[in-house]
PDB file of C-alpha atoms in Angstrom:
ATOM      1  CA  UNK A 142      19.697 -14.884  82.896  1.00 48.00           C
ATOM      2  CA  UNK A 143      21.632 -12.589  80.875  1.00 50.00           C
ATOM      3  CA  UNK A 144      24.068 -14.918  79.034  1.00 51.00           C
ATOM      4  CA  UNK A 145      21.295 -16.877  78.112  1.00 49.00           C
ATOM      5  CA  UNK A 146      19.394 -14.482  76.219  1.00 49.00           C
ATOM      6  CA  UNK A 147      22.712 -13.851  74.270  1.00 48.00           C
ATOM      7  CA  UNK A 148      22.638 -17.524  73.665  1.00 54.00           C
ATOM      8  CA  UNK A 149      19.388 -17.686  72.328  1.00 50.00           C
ATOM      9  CA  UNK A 150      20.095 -14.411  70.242  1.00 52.00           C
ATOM     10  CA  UNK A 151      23.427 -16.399  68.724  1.00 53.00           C
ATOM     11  CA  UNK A 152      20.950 -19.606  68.086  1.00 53.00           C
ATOM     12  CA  UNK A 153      18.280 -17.811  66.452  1.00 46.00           C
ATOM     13  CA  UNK A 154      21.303 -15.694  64.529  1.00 54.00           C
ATOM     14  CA  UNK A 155      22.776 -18.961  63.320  1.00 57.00           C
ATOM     15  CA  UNK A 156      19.550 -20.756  62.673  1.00 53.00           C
ATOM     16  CA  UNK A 157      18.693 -17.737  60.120  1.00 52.00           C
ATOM     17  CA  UNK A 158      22.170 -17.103  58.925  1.00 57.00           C
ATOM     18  CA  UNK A 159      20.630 -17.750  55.313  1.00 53.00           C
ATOM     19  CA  UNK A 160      18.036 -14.891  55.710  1.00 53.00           C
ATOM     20  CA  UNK A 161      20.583 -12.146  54.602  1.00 60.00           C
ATOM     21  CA  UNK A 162      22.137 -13.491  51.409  1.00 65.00           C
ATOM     22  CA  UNK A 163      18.451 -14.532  50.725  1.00 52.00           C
ATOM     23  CA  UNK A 164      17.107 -11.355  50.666  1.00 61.00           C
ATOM     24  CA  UNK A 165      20.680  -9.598  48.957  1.00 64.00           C
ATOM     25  CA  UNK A 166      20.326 -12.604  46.090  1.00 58.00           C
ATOM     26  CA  UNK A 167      15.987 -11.716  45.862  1.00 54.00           C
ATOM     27  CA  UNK A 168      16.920  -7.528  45.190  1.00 61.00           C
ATOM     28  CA  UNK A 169      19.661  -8.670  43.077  1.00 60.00           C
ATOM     29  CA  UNK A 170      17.482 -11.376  41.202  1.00 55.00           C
ATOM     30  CA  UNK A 171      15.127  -8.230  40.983  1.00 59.00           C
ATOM     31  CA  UNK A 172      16.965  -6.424  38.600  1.00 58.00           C
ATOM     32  CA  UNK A 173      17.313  -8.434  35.293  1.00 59.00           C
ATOM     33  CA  UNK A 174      13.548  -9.473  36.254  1.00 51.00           C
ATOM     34  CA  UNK A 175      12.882  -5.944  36.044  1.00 52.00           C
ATOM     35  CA  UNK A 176      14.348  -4.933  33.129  1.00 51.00           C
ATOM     36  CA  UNK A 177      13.422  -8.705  31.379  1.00 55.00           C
ATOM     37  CA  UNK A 178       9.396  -6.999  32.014  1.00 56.00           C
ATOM     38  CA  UNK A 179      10.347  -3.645  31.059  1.00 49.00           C
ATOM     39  CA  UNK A 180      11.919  -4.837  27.478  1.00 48.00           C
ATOM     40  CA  UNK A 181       9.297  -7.231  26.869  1.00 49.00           C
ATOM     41  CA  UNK A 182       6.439  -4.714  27.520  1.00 54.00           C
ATOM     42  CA  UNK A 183       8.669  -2.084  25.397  1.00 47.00           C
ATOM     43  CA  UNK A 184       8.435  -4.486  22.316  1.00 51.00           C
ATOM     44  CA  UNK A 185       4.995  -4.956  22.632  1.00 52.00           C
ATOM     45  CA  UNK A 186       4.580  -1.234  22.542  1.00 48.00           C
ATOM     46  CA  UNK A 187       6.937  -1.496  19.460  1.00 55.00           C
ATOM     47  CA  UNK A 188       4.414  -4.140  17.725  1.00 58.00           C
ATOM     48  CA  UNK A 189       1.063  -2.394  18.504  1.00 61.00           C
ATOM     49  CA  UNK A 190       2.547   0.853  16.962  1.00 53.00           C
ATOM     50  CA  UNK A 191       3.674  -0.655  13.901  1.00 65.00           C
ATOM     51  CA  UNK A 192       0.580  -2.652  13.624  1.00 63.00           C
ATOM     52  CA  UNK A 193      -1.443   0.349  13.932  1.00 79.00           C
ATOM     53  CA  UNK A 194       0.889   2.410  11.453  1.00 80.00           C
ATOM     54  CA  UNK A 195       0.693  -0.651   8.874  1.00 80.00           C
ATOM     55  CA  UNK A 196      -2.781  -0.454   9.671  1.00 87.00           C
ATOM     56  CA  UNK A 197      -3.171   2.946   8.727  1.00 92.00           C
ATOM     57  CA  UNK A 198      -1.408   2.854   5.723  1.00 91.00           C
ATOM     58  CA  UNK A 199      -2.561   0.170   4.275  1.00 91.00           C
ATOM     59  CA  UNK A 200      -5.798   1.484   4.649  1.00 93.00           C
ATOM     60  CA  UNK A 201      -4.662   5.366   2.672  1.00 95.00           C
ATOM     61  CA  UNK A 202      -2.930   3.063  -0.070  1.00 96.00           C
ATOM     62  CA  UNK A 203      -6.328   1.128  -0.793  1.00 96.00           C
ATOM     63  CA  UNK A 204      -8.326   4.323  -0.935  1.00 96.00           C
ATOM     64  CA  UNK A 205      -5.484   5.824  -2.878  1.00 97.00           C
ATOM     65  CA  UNK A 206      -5.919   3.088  -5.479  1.00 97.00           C
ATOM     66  CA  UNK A 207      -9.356   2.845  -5.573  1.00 97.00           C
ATOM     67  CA  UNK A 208      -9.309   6.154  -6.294  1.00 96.00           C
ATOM     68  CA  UNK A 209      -6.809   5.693  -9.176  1.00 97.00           C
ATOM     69  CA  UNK A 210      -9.095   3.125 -10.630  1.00 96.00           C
ATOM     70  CA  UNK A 211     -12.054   5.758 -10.996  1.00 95.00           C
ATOM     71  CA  UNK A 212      -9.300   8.295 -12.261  1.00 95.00           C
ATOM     72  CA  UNK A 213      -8.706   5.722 -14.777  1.00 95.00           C
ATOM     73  CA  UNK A 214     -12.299   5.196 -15.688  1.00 93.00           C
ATOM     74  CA  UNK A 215     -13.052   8.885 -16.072  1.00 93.00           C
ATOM     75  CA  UNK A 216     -10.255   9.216 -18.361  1.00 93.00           C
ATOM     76  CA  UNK A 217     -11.647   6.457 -20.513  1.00 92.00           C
ATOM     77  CA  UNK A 218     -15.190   7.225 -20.198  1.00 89.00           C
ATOM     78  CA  UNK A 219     -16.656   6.813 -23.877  1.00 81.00           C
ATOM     79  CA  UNK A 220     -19.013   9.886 -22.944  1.00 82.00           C
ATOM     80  CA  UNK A 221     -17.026  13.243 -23.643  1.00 78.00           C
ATOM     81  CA  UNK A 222     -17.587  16.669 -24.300  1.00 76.00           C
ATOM     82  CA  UNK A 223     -15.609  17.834 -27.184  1.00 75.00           C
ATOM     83  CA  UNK A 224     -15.257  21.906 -27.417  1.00 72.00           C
ATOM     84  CA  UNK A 225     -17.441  22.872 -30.289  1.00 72.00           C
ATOM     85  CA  UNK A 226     -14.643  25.090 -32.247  1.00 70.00           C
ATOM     86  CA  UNK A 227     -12.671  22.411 -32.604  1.00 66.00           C
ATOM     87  CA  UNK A 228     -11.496  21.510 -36.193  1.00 73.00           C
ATOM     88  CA  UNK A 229     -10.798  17.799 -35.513  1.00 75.00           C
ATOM     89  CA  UNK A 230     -12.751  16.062 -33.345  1.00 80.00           C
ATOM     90  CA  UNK A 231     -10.196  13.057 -33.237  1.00 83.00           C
ATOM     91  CA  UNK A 232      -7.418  14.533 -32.206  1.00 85.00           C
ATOM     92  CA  UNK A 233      -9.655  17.368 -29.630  1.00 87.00           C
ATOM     93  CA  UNK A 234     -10.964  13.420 -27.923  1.00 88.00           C
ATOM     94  CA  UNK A 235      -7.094  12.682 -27.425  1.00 89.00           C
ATOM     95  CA  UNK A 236      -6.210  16.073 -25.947  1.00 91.00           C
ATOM     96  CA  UNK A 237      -9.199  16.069 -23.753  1.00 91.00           C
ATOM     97  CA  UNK A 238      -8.639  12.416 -22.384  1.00 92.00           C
ATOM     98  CA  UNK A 239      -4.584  13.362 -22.404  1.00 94.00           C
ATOM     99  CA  UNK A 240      -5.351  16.157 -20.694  1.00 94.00           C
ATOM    100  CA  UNK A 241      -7.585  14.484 -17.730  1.00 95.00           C
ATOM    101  CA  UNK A 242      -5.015  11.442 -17.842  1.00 96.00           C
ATOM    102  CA  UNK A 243      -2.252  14.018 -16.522  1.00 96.00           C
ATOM    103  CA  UNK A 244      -4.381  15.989 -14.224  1.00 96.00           C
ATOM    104  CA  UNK A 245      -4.334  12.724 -11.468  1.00 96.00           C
ATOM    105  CA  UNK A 246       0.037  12.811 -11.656  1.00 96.00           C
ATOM    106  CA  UNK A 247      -0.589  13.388  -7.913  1.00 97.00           C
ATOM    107  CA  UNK A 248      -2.400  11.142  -7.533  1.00 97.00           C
ATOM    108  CA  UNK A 249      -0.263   8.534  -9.082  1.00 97.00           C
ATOM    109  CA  UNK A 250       2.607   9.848  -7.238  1.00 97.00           C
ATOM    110  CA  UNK A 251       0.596   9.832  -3.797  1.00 97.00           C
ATOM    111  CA  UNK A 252      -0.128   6.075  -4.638  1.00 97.00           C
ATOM    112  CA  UNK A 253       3.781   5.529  -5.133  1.00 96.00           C
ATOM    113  CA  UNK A 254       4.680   7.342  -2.104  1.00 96.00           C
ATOM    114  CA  UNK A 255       2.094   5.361   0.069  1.00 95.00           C
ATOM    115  CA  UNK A 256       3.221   1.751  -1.313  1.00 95.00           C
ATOM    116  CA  UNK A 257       7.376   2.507  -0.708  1.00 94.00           C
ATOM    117  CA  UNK A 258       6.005   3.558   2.435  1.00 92.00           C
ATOM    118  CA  UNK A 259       4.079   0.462   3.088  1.00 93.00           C
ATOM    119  CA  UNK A 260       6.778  -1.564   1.829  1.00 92.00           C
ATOM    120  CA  UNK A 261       9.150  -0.240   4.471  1.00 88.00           C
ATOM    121  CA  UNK A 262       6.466  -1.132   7.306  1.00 86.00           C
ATOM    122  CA  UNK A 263       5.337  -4.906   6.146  1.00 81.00           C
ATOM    123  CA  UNK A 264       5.823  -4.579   1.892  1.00 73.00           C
ATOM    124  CA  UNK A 265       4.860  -7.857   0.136  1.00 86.00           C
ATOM    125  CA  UNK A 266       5.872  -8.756  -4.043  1.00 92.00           C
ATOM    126  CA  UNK A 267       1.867  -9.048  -4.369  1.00 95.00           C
ATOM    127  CA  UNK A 268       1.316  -4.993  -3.467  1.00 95.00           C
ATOM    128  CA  UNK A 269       4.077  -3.378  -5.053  1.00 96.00           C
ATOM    129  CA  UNK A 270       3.220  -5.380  -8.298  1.00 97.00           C
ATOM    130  CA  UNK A 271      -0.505  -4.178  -8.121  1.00 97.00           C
ATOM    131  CA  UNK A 272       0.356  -0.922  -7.935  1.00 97.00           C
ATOM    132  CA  UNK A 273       3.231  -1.302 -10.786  1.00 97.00           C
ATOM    133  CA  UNK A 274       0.424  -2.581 -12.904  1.00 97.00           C
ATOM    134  CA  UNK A 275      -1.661   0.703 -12.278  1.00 98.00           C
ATOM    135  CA  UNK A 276       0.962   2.618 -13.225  1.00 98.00           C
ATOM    136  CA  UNK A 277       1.760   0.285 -15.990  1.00 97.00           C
ATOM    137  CA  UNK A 278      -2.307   1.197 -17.146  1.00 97.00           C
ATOM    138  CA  UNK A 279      -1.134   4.656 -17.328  1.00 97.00           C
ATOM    139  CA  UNK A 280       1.510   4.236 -19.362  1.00 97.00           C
ATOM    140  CA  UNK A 281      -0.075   2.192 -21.829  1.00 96.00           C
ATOM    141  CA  UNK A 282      -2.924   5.017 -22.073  1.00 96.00           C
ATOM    142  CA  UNK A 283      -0.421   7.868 -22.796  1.00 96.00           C
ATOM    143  CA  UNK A 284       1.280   5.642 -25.257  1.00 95.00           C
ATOM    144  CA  UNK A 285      -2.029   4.900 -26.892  1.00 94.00           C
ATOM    145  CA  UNK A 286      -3.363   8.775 -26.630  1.00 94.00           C
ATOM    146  CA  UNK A 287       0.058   9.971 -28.168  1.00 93.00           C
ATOM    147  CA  UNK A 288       0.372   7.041 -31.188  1.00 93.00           C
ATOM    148  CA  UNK A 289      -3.464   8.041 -32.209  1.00 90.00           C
ATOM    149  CA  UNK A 290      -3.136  12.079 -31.760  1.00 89.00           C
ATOM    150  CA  UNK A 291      -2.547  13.454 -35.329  1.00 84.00           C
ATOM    151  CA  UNK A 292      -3.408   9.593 -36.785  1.00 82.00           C
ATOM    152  CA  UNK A 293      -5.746  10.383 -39.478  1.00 81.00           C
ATOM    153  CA  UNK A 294      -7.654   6.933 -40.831  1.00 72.00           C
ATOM    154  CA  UNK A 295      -7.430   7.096 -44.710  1.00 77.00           C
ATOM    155  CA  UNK A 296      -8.504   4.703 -47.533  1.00 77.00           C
ATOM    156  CA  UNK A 297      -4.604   3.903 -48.229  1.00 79.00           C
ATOM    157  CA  UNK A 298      -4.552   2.143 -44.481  1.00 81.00           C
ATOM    158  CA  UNK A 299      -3.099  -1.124 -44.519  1.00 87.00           C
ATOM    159  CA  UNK A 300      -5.532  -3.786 -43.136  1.00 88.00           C
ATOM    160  CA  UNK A 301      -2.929  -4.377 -40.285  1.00 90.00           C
ATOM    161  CA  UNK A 302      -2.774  -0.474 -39.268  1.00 86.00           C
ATOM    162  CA  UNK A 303      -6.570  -0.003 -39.084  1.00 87.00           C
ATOM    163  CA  UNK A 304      -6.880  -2.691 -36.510  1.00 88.00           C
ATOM    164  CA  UNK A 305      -4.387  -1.375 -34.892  1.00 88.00           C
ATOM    165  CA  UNK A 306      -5.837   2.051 -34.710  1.00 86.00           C
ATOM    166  CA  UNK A 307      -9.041   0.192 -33.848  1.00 87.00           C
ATOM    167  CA  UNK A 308      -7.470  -1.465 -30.847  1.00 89.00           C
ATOM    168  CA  UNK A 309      -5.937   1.827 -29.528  1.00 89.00           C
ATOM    169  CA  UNK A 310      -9.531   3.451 -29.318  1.00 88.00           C
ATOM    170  CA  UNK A 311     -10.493   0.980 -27.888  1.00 87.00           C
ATOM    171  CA  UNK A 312      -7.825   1.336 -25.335  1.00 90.00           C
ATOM    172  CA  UNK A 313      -8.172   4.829 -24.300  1.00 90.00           C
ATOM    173  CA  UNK A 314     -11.970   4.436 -24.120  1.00 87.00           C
ATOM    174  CA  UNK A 315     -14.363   1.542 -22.414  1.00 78.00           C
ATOM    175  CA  UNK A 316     -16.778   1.100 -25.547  1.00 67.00           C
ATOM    176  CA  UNK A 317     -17.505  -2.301 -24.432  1.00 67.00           C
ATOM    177  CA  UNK A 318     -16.282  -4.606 -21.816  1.00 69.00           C
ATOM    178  CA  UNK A 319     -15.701  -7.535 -24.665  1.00 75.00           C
ATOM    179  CA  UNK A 320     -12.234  -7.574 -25.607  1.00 78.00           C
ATOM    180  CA  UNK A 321     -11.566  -4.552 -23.135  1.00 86.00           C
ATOM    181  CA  UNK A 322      -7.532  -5.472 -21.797  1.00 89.00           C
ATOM    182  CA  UNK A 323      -7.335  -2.030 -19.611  1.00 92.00           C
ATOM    183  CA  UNK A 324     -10.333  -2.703 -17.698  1.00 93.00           C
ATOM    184  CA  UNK A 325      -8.981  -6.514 -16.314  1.00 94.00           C
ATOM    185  CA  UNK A 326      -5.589  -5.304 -15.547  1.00 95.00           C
ATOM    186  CA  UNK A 327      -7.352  -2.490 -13.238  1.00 96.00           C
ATOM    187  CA  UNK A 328      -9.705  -4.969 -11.509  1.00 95.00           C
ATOM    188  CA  UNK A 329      -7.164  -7.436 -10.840  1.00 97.00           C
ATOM    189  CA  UNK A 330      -5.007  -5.021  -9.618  1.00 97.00           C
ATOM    190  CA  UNK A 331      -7.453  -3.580  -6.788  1.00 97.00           C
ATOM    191  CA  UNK A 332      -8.641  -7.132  -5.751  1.00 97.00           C
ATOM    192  CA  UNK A 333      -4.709  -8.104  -5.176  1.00 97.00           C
ATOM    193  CA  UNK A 334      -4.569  -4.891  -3.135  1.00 96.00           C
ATOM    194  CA  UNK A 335      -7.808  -5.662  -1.299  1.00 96.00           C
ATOM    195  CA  UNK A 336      -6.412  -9.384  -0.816  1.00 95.00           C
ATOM    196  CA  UNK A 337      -3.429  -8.202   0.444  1.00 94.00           C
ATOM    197  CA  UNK A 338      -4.514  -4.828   2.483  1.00 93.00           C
ATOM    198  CA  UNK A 339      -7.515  -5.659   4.229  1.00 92.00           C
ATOM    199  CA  UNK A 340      -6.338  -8.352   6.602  1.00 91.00           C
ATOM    200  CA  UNK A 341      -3.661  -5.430   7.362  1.00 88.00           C
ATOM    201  CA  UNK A 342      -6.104  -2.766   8.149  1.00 85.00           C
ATOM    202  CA  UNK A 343      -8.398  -5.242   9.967  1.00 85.00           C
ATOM    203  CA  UNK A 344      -5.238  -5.853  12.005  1.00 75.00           C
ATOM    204  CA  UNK A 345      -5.976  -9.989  11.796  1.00 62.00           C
ATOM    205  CA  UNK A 346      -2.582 -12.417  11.188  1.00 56.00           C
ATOM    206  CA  UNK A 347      -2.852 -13.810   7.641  1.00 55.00           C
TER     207      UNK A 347
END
């Protein structure tokens, strides 16, 4: 009886002869399967992190500029309070508006700071160019506040000068919204940004 149990051990042995490199090939097969599912769920890590960073940023640079376009308003606002010593009341309206202008630098550089970073995340033309035409607003209102400061009007005034001087008050403060060109620029601006930003901070594809 005992050589044919050894038989029947060989048969069953050489029926299953496959079983062993089977299972060797399966735990080798394992291991690029393994690490194929550990990258993959590694990049989508990656992706939710930047989407949520984006996110986040996108969201500080829209409050950021939102908050520039008030800064801008204030500045501009055609209700001031001139100090009551003053000896000219023309030039003590530039210095006061120059004077508020500069006091939101951080602001502006915040704003900068916030769009190189966003830039470096997901950065599009249409974002950076919003906020270069904030900044652009700015300039334009210091050039404006330093051309009139000392300007006196006087009856020798070419026809050509006192529109001009005309047009720069009108610059540095929103009298009227007819024939306004800061007041555009600004709005366009911040609905470019929201355009662009929301979708971001909503995390939704475009």
């Amino acid at each position: 009886m005992e050589p044919e149990v050894i038989s029947a051990c060989q048969n069953v042995c050489r029926d299953f002869y496959w079983v062993g490199p089977l299972t060797e090939w399966l735990g080798n097969l394992g291991i690029p399967v393994g690490v194929g599912i550990a990258w993959y769920q590694l990049n989508l890590w990656r992706r939710e992190h930047l989407a949520k960073r984006n996110a986040e940023t996108s969201l500080q640079l829209l409050s950021k500029a939102v908050s520039i376009k008030r800064a801008i308003s204030a500045t501009r606002s055609a209700i001031e309070q001139i100090p009551t010593e003053a000896k000219d009341r023309s030039d003590a309206l530039v210095e006061v508006k120059w004077k508020r202008l500069a006091s939101y630098n951080d602001d502006f550089d915040e704003l900068r700071e916030l769009q190189v970073l966003h830039e470096a995340l997901v950065g599009t033309d249409a974002v950076r160019n919003a906020v270069d035409t904030l900044f652009d607003v700015r300039q334009e209102l210091f050039a404006a506040l330093d051309t009139l400061h000392g300007w006196k009007l006087s009856p020798l005034m070419s026809a050509e000068d006192r529109e001009f001087h005309r047009k720069l008050t009108h610059r540095i403060s929103s009298i009227s919204a007819k024939g306004d060109e800061i007041l555009p620029l600004v709005n366009g601006a911040i609905r470019i940004l929201q355009e662009e930003l929301v979708p971001e901070i909503r995390m939704q594809s475009r």
